[in-house]
PDB file of C-alpha atoms in Angstrom:
ATOM      1  CA  UNK A  25       0.439   0.152   0.252  1.00 81.00           C
ATOM      2  CA  UNK A  26       1.869   3.515  -0.854  1.00 87.00           C
ATOM      3  CA  UNK A  27       2.348   5.819   1.768  1.00 90.00           C
ATOM      4  CA  UNK A  28       3.452   9.430   1.136  1.00 94.00           C
ATOM      5  CA  UNK A  29       5.209  11.064   4.299  1.00 95.00           C
ATOM      6  CA  UNK A  30       6.116  14.658   4.316  1.00 96.00           C
ATOM      7  CA  UNK A  31       9.483  16.254   6.407  1.00 93.00           C
ATOM      8  CA  UNK A  32       9.669  18.638   8.265  1.00 93.00           C
ATOM      9  CA  UNK A  33       5.778  18.635   9.557  1.00 94.00           C
ATOM     10  CA  UNK A  34       6.272  22.722   9.574  1.00 96.00           C
ATOM     11  CA  UNK A  35       9.334  24.899   8.915  1.00 95.00           C
ATOM     12  CA  UNK A  36       9.501  28.869   9.688  1.00 97.00           C
ATOM     13  CA  UNK A  37      11.811  31.118   8.232  1.00 96.00           C
ATOM     14  CA  UNK A  38      12.719  34.334   7.498  1.00 97.00           C
ATOM     15  CA  UNK A  39      12.251  35.833   4.612  1.00 97.00           C
ATOM     16  CA  UNK A  40      14.639  35.289   1.501  1.00 97.00           C
ATOM     17  CA  UNK A  41      15.448  32.381   2.326  1.00 97.00           C
ATOM     18  CA  UNK A  42      16.047  29.111   0.366  1.00 97.00           C
ATOM     19  CA  UNK A  43      14.526  25.871   1.454  1.00 95.00           C
ATOM     20  CA  UNK A  44      13.733  22.431   0.288  1.00 96.00           C
ATOM     21  CA  UNK A  45      10.483  20.259   1.572  1.00 97.00           C
ATOM     22  CA  UNK A  46      10.393  16.467   1.405  1.00 97.00           C
ATOM     23  CA  UNK A  47       8.109  14.101   0.149  1.00 97.00           C
ATOM     24  CA  UNK A  48       9.187  10.414   0.799  1.00 97.00           C
ATOM     25  CA  UNK A  49       6.792   7.181  -1.228  1.00 95.00           C
ATOM     26  CA  UNK A  50       7.009   4.043  -0.260  1.00 93.00           C
ATOM     27  CA  UNK A  51       5.846   2.441  -3.784  1.00 90.00           C
ATOM     28  CA  UNK A  52       7.938   3.837  -6.797  1.00 89.00           C
ATOM     29  CA  UNK A  53       5.592   2.058  -9.380  1.00 87.00           C
ATOM     30  CA  UNK A  54       3.740   5.985 -10.025  1.00 88.00           C
ATOM     31  CA  UNK A  55       2.415   7.218 -12.348  1.00 86.00           C
ATOM     32  CA  UNK A  56       3.184  11.276 -11.705  1.00 90.00           C
ATOM     33  CA  UNK A  57       3.666  13.405  -8.372  1.00 94.00           C
ATOM     34  CA  UNK A  58       2.437  16.156  -8.218  1.00 95.00           C
ATOM     35  CA  UNK A  59       3.137  19.572  -5.316  1.00 97.00           C
ATOM     36  CA  UNK A  60       0.677  21.634  -4.130  1.00 96.00           C
ATOM     37  CA  UNK A  61      -0.198  24.821  -2.323  1.00 97.00           C
ATOM     38  CA  UNK A  62      -2.811  25.205  -0.371  1.00 95.00           C
ATOM     39  CA  UNK A  63      -4.032  28.227   1.935  1.00 93.00           C
ATOM     40  CA  UNK A  64      -5.692  28.018   5.436  1.00 89.00           C
ATOM     41  CA  UNK A  65      -9.900  27.055   4.861  1.00 86.00           C
ATOM     42  CA  UNK A  66      -9.161  26.845   0.872  1.00 88.00           C
ATOM     43  CA  UNK A  67      -8.464  24.378  -1.550  1.00 90.00           C
ATOM     44  CA  UNK A  68      -5.213  23.251  -3.350  1.00 92.00           C
ATOM     45  CA  UNK A  69      -3.530  24.928  -6.220  1.00 93.00           C
ATOM     46  CA  UNK A  70      -1.069  22.779  -8.141  1.00 93.00           C
ATOM     47  CA  UNK A  71       2.004  23.879  -7.643  1.00 96.00           C
ATOM     48  CA  UNK A  72       4.298  21.436  -9.985  1.00 95.00           C
ATOM     49  CA  UNK A  73       3.158  18.379 -11.993  1.00 93.00           C
ATOM     50  CA  UNK A  74       6.426  15.698 -12.544  1.00 93.00           C
ATOM     51  CA  UNK A  75       5.820  12.504 -14.306  1.00 89.00           C
ATOM     52  CA  UNK A  76       7.643   9.957 -13.486  1.00 88.00           C
ATOM     53  CA  UNK A  77      10.147  10.005 -16.436  1.00 90.00           C
ATOM     54  CA  UNK A  78      10.675  13.191 -15.372  1.00 92.00           C
ATOM     55  CA  UNK A  79      13.606  14.135 -13.479  1.00 94.00           C
ATOM     56  CA  UNK A  80      12.894  17.388 -12.297  1.00 95.00           C
ATOM     57  CA  UNK A  81      10.212  20.359 -13.362  1.00 95.00           C
ATOM     58  CA  UNK A  82      10.582  24.371 -12.655  1.00 96.00           C
ATOM     59  CA  UNK A  83       8.152  27.095 -12.522  1.00 95.00           C
ATOM     60  CA  UNK A  84       9.415  30.653 -11.451  1.00 96.00           C
ATOM     61  CA  UNK A  85      11.233  30.531  -7.974  1.00 97.00           C
ATOM     62  CA  UNK A  86      10.022  26.393  -7.928  1.00 98.00           C
ATOM     63  CA  UNK A  87      12.414  23.632  -8.716  1.00 97.00           C
ATOM     64  CA  UNK A  88      11.233  20.076  -8.048  1.00 97.00           C
ATOM     65  CA  UNK A  89      12.621  17.490  -8.451  1.00 97.00           C
ATOM     66  CA  UNK A  90      12.296  13.544  -8.179  1.00 96.00           C
ATOM     67  CA  UNK A  91      13.952  10.253  -7.542  1.00 95.00           C
ATOM     68  CA  UNK A  92      11.618   7.833  -8.478  1.00 92.00           C
ATOM     69  CA  UNK A  93      14.307   4.912  -7.669  1.00 92.00           C
ATOM     70  CA  UNK A  94      14.354   6.487  -3.665  1.00 95.00           C
ATOM     71  CA  UNK A  95      10.941   7.117  -3.548  1.00 95.00           C
ATOM     72  CA  UNK A  96      11.587  11.057  -3.267  1.00 97.00           C
ATOM     73  CA  UNK A  97      11.047  13.961  -4.332  1.00 97.00           C
ATOM     74  CA  UNK A  98      11.769  17.627  -3.272  1.00 97.00           C
ATOM     75  CA  UNK A  99      10.734  20.542  -3.363  1.00 97.00           C
ATOM     76  CA  UNK A 100      13.129  24.219  -3.877  1.00 98.00           C
ATOM     77  CA  UNK A 101      11.820  27.513  -2.951  1.00 97.00           C
ATOM     78  CA  UNK A 102      13.708  30.733  -3.579  1.00 97.00           C
ATOM     79  CA  UNK A 103      13.539  33.599  -1.840  1.00 97.00           C
ATOM     80  CA  UNK A 104      11.084  32.753  -0.428  1.00 97.00           C
ATOM     81  CA  UNK A 105       8.342  35.724   0.283  1.00 97.00           C
ATOM     82  CA  UNK A 106       5.635  36.018   3.095  1.00 97.00           C
ATOM     83  CA  UNK A 107       3.547  35.776   0.491  1.00 96.00           C
ATOM     84  CA  UNK A 108       4.771  31.796  -0.057  1.00 97.00           C
ATOM     85  CA  UNK A 109       3.580  31.144   3.843  1.00 97.00           C
ATOM     86  CA  UNK A 110       0.992  28.005   3.094  1.00 97.00           C
ATOM     87  CA  UNK A 111       1.027  24.690   3.512  1.00 96.00           C
ATOM     88  CA  UNK A 112       2.612  22.690   0.521  1.00 97.00           C
ATOM     89  CA  UNK A 113       1.235  18.616  -0.399  1.00 97.00           C
ATOM     90  CA  UNK A 114       2.923  16.555  -2.545  1.00 97.00           C
ATOM     91  CA  UNK A 115       0.255  13.454  -4.420  1.00 95.00           C
ATOM     92  CA  UNK A 116       1.831  10.087  -5.595  1.00 93.00           C
ATOM     93  CA  UNK A 117      -0.275   9.128  -8.655  1.00 84.00           C
ATOM     94  CA  UNK A 118      -0.265   5.423  -9.191  1.00 79.00           C
ATOM     95  CA  UNK A 119       0.525   4.456 -12.063  1.00 76.00           C
ATOM     96  CA  UNK A 120      -2.486   1.943 -12.273  1.00 71.00           C
ATOM     97  CA  UNK A 121      -5.459   4.246 -12.782  1.00 57.00           C
ATOM     98  CA  UNK A 122      -7.630   1.777 -10.168  1.00 59.00           C
ATOM     99  CA  UNK A 123      -5.622   3.069  -7.791  1.00 58.00           C
ATOM    100  CA  UNK A 124      -6.360   6.039  -5.388  1.00 78.00           C
ATOM    101  CA  UNK A 125      -4.113   9.629  -5.465  1.00 86.00           C
ATOM    102  CA  UNK A 126      -2.227   9.703  -2.083  1.00 90.00           C
ATOM    103  CA  UNK A 127      -1.529  12.814  -0.624  1.00 94.00           C
ATOM    104  CA  UNK A 128       1.265  13.175   2.011  1.00 94.00           C
ATOM    105  CA  UNK A 129       0.254  15.396   5.409  1.00 93.00           C
ATOM    106  CA  UNK A 130       1.259  18.667   4.483  1.00 95.00           C
ATOM    107  CA  UNK A 131       4.358  20.719   5.257  1.00 97.00           C
ATOM    108  CA  UNK A 132       3.595  24.376   7.438  1.00 96.00           C
ATOM    109  CA  UNK A 133       5.691  26.995   5.978  1.00 97.00           C
ATOM    110  CA  UNK A 134       5.808  30.366   7.300  1.00 97.00           C
ATOM    111  CA  UNK A 135       8.519  32.854   5.713  1.00 97.00           C
ATOM    112  CA  UNK A 136       8.392  36.221   8.316  1.00 96.00           C
ATOM    113  CA  UNK A 137       9.345  39.358   7.038  1.00 94.00           C
TER     114      UNK A 137
ATOM    115  CA  UNK B 195      -6.240  22.534 -17.286  1.00 81.00           C
ATOM    116  CA  UNK B 196      -9.838  22.569 -15.458  1.00 89.00           C
ATOM    117  CA  UNK B 197     -10.961  25.740 -13.570  1.00 93.00           C
ATOM    118  CA  UNK B 198     -13.661  24.488 -11.199  1.00 95.00           C
ATOM    119  CA  UNK B 199     -16.475  26.812  -9.442  1.00 96.00           C
ATOM    120  CA  UNK B 200     -17.211  25.551  -6.046  1.00 97.00           C
ATOM    121  CA  UNK B 201     -19.824  26.798  -3.651  1.00 96.00           C
ATOM    122  CA  UNK B 202     -20.476  27.693  -0.907  1.00 96.00           C
ATOM    123  CA  UNK B 203     -16.705  28.700   0.056  1.00 95.00           C
ATOM    124  CA  UNK B 204     -17.628  28.041   3.894  1.00 95.00           C
ATOM    125  CA  UNK B 205     -20.847  27.013   6.151  1.00 96.00           C
ATOM    126  CA  UNK B 206     -22.474  27.484   9.265  1.00 97.00           C
ATOM    127  CA  UNK B 207     -24.228  24.527  10.001  1.00 96.00           C
ATOM    128  CA  UNK B 208     -27.150  23.275  12.755  1.00 97.00           C
ATOM    129  CA  UNK B 209     -26.862  19.410  13.720  1.00 97.00           C
ATOM    130  CA  UNK B 210     -28.786  17.608  12.100  1.00 97.00           C
ATOM    131  CA  UNK B 211     -29.331  19.411   8.927  1.00 97.00           C
ATOM    132  CA  UNK B 212     -28.360  18.187   5.617  1.00 97.00           C
ATOM    133  CA  UNK B 213     -25.786  21.254   3.284  1.00 97.00           C
ATOM    134  CA  UNK B 214     -25.531  20.385  -0.479  1.00 98.00           C
ATOM    135  CA  UNK B 215     -21.527  21.148  -2.071  1.00 98.00           C
ATOM    136  CA  UNK B 216     -21.637  22.282  -5.861  1.00 98.00           C
ATOM    137  CA  UNK B 217     -18.813  22.086  -8.147  1.00 97.00           C
ATOM    138  CA  UNK B 218     -19.558  23.173 -12.103  1.00 97.00           C
ATOM    139  CA  UNK B 219     -16.070  22.325 -14.145  1.00 96.00           C
ATOM    140  CA  UNK B 220     -15.892  24.549 -16.992  1.00 95.00           C
ATOM    141  CA  UNK B 221     -14.534  21.354 -19.745  1.00 92.00           C
ATOM    142  CA  UNK B 222     -16.447  18.114 -19.508  1.00 92.00           C
ATOM    143  CA  UNK B 223     -14.708  15.223 -17.157  1.00 90.00           C
ATOM    144  CA  UNK B 224     -15.501  12.097 -16.724  1.00 87.00           C
ATOM    145  CA  UNK B 225     -14.789  11.241 -13.718  1.00 87.00           C
ATOM    146  CA  UNK B 226     -14.642  14.123 -10.202  1.00 93.00           C
ATOM    147  CA  UNK B 227     -13.587  13.568  -7.293  1.00 94.00           C
ATOM    148  CA  UNK B 228     -15.085  14.525  -3.530  1.00 96.00           C
ATOM    149  CA  UNK B 229     -12.327  14.673  -0.376  1.00 96.00           C
ATOM    150  CA  UNK B 230     -12.561  15.467   3.117  1.00 96.00           C
ATOM    151  CA  UNK B 231     -10.027  17.257   5.214  1.00 94.00           C
ATOM    152  CA  UNK B 232     -10.470  17.708   8.103  1.00 93.00           C
ATOM    153  CA  UNK B 233      -8.626  19.647  11.050  1.00 88.00           C
ATOM    154  CA  UNK B 234      -5.068  19.430  10.630  1.00 85.00           C
ATOM    155  CA  UNK B 235      -5.425  16.563   8.934  1.00 88.00           C
ATOM    156  CA  UNK B 236      -4.421  15.150   4.770  1.00 89.00           C
ATOM    157  CA  UNK B 237      -7.183  14.895   2.465  1.00 92.00           C
ATOM    158  CA  UNK B 238      -8.913  11.675   1.822  1.00 92.00           C
ATOM    159  CA  UNK B 239     -11.595  10.340  -0.802  1.00 93.00           C
ATOM    160  CA  UNK B 240     -14.825  10.213   0.414  1.00 96.00           C
ATOM    161  CA  UNK B 241     -16.198   8.865  -3.269  1.00 95.00           C
ATOM    162  CA  UNK B 242     -15.694   8.952  -7.014  1.00 93.00           C
ATOM    163  CA  UNK B 243     -18.282  10.199  -9.286  1.00 92.00           C
ATOM    164  CA  UNK B 244     -18.975   9.023 -12.627  1.00 85.00           C
ATOM    165  CA  UNK B 245     -21.465  10.713 -15.029  1.00 82.00           C
ATOM    166  CA  UNK B 246     -24.434   8.055 -15.512  1.00 79.00           C
ATOM    167  CA  UNK B 247     -23.836   5.622 -12.961  1.00 81.00           C
ATOM    168  CA  UNK B 248     -23.417   5.422  -9.153  1.00 86.00           C
ATOM    169  CA  UNK B 249     -20.741   7.124  -7.425  1.00 92.00           C
ATOM    170  CA  UNK B 250     -17.962   4.460  -5.935  1.00 92.00           C
ATOM    171  CA  UNK B 251     -17.804   5.493  -2.155  1.00 95.00           C
ATOM    172  CA  UNK B 252     -14.647   4.513  -0.573  1.00 92.00           C
ATOM    173  CA  UNK B 253     -14.074   2.360   2.807  1.00 91.00           C
ATOM    174  CA  UNK B 254     -16.073   3.832   5.366  1.00 94.00           C
ATOM    175  CA  UNK B 255     -17.918   5.936   3.439  1.00 96.00           C
ATOM    176  CA  UNK B 256     -21.531   5.675   2.857  1.00 95.00           C
ATOM    177  CA  UNK B 257     -24.011   6.603   0.573  1.00 96.00           C
ATOM    178  CA  UNK B 258     -26.616   8.170   2.671  1.00 96.00           C
ATOM    179  CA  UNK B 259     -24.493  10.352   4.711  1.00 97.00           C
ATOM    180  CA  UNK B 260     -22.880  11.695   1.736  1.00 97.00           C
ATOM    181  CA  UNK B 261     -25.281  10.918  -1.710  1.00 96.00           C
ATOM    182  CA  UNK B 262     -23.728  12.196  -4.544  1.00 96.00           C
ATOM    183  CA  UNK B 263     -24.892  13.154  -7.874  1.00 93.00           C
ATOM    184  CA  UNK B 264     -23.565  13.442 -10.987  1.00 93.00           C
ATOM    185  CA  UNK B 265     -26.508  14.573 -13.834  1.00 91.00           C
ATOM    186  CA  UNK B 266     -23.758  15.716 -16.322  1.00 92.00           C
ATOM    187  CA  UNK B 267     -19.823  16.012 -17.764  1.00 92.00           C
ATOM    188  CA  UNK B 268     -19.008  19.401 -16.169  1.00 94.00           C
ATOM    189  CA  UNK B 269     -21.556  19.821 -12.735  1.00 95.00           C
ATOM    190  CA  UNK B 270     -21.373  17.117  -9.850  1.00 95.00           C
ATOM    191  CA  UNK B 271     -22.965  18.098  -5.736  1.00 96.00           C
ATOM    192  CA  UNK B 272     -21.796  16.205  -2.719  1.00 97.00           C
ATOM    193  CA  UNK B 273     -24.289  16.689   0.055  1.00 98.00           C
ATOM    194  CA  UNK B 274     -23.365  15.894   3.638  1.00 98.00           C
ATOM    195  CA  UNK B 275     -26.515  14.232   6.008  1.00 97.00           C
ATOM    196  CA  UNK B 276     -27.745  14.685   8.933  1.00 97.00           C
ATOM    197  CA  UNK B 277     -24.690  16.339   9.894  1.00 97.00           C
ATOM    198  CA  UNK B 278     -23.136  16.330  13.482  1.00 97.00           C
ATOM    199  CA  UNK B 279     -19.479  18.426  15.246  1.00 96.00           C
ATOM    200  CA  UNK B 280     -17.741  15.267  13.837  1.00 95.00           C
ATOM    201  CA  UNK B 281     -18.840  16.764  10.169  1.00 97.00           C
ATOM    202  CA  UNK B 282     -16.840  19.707  10.326  1.00 96.00           C
ATOM    203  CA  UNK B 283     -14.122  19.466   7.461  1.00 96.00           C
ATOM    204  CA  UNK B 284     -13.173  21.447   3.904  1.00 95.00           C
ATOM    205  CA  UNK B 285     -14.656  19.107   1.565  1.00 97.00           C
ATOM    206  CA  UNK B 286     -13.010  19.994  -1.895  1.00 96.00           C
ATOM    207  CA  UNK B 287     -13.671  18.759  -4.687  1.00 96.00           C
ATOM    208  CA  UNK B 288     -11.882  17.754  -8.305  1.00 95.00           C
ATOM    209  CA  UNK B 289     -10.592  16.329 -11.763  1.00 93.00           C
ATOM    210  CA  UNK B 290      -7.982  15.289 -13.890  1.00 86.00           C
ATOM    211  CA  UNK B 291      -7.216  16.664 -16.982  1.00 82.00           C
ATOM    212  CA  UNK B 292      -4.556  16.734 -19.783  1.00 75.00           C
ATOM    213  CA  UNK B 293      -1.833  14.645 -18.421  1.00 72.00           C
ATOM    214  CA  UNK B 294      -3.417  13.082 -15.199  1.00 76.00           C
ATOM    215  CA  UNK B 295      -3.203  16.393 -13.452  1.00 85.00           C
ATOM    216  CA  UNK B 296      -5.783  16.748 -10.732  1.00 89.00           C
ATOM    217  CA  UNK B 297      -7.260  20.957 -10.217  1.00 92.00           C
ATOM    218  CA  UNK B 298      -9.059  21.148  -7.128  1.00 94.00           C
ATOM    219  CA  UNK B 299     -12.016  23.719  -6.637  1.00 94.00           C
ATOM    220  CA  UNK B 300     -11.725  26.564  -3.757  1.00 93.00           C
ATOM    221  CA  UNK B 301     -13.395  23.678  -1.443  1.00 94.00           C
ATOM    222  CA  UNK B 302     -15.928  24.514   1.156  1.00 96.00           C
ATOM    223  CA  UNK B 303     -15.207  25.121   5.346  1.00 95.00           C
ATOM    224  CA  UNK B 304     -18.433  23.648   6.787  1.00 96.00           C
ATOM    225  CA  UNK B 305     -18.416  24.036  10.814  1.00 96.00           C
ATOM    226  CA  UNK B 306     -21.322  22.087  12.487  1.00 97.00           C
ATOM    227  CA  UNK B 307     -22.858  23.945  15.790  1.00 95.00           C
TER     228      UNK B 307
END
């Protein structure tokens, strides 16, 4: 059964710092991995999608990497800003479409001005 | 991509009443997913809604408590019936579109008194 964990559970950094969020999954048979941002009480906003054949994806100050063999993905945020404060979740899309997407518990990020 | 309009965005309800949440997608999609996110928790799939057939419920969720309608390929509703304080959560609808990417509505934050 696929399980997804995220470390750290919470992170507080001063503005301007570069930071890395980690996502680990137990079954490497995945189709995609997707990173989301969630503001309090709101829905999820897609940040980056990495297909299983890809190693990384970039969008602006965000870079996500995927190492399927070791069951790990990282989300790198450069030059963090207070507006980046949110919860970041990763989700694994299984190769077998009959299975459900599996979400990690999230990392709660606070960027202090 | 897919844009999902979800409403209401939040509601405060009395114990024993029911609330219907609506999701409208800007394109036709085969499957729509309904998730629950309890306070401080990650997402849990309630059911998958296919147009023209009965929804498929996950373990721990039943149709009498969470009836779902899917009248066409762009619209779905989830009803939370006979609510209790334990139903206080964020409810989210989502779809898969383009390259197996998951898109979410803006969420419904439900508080039951």
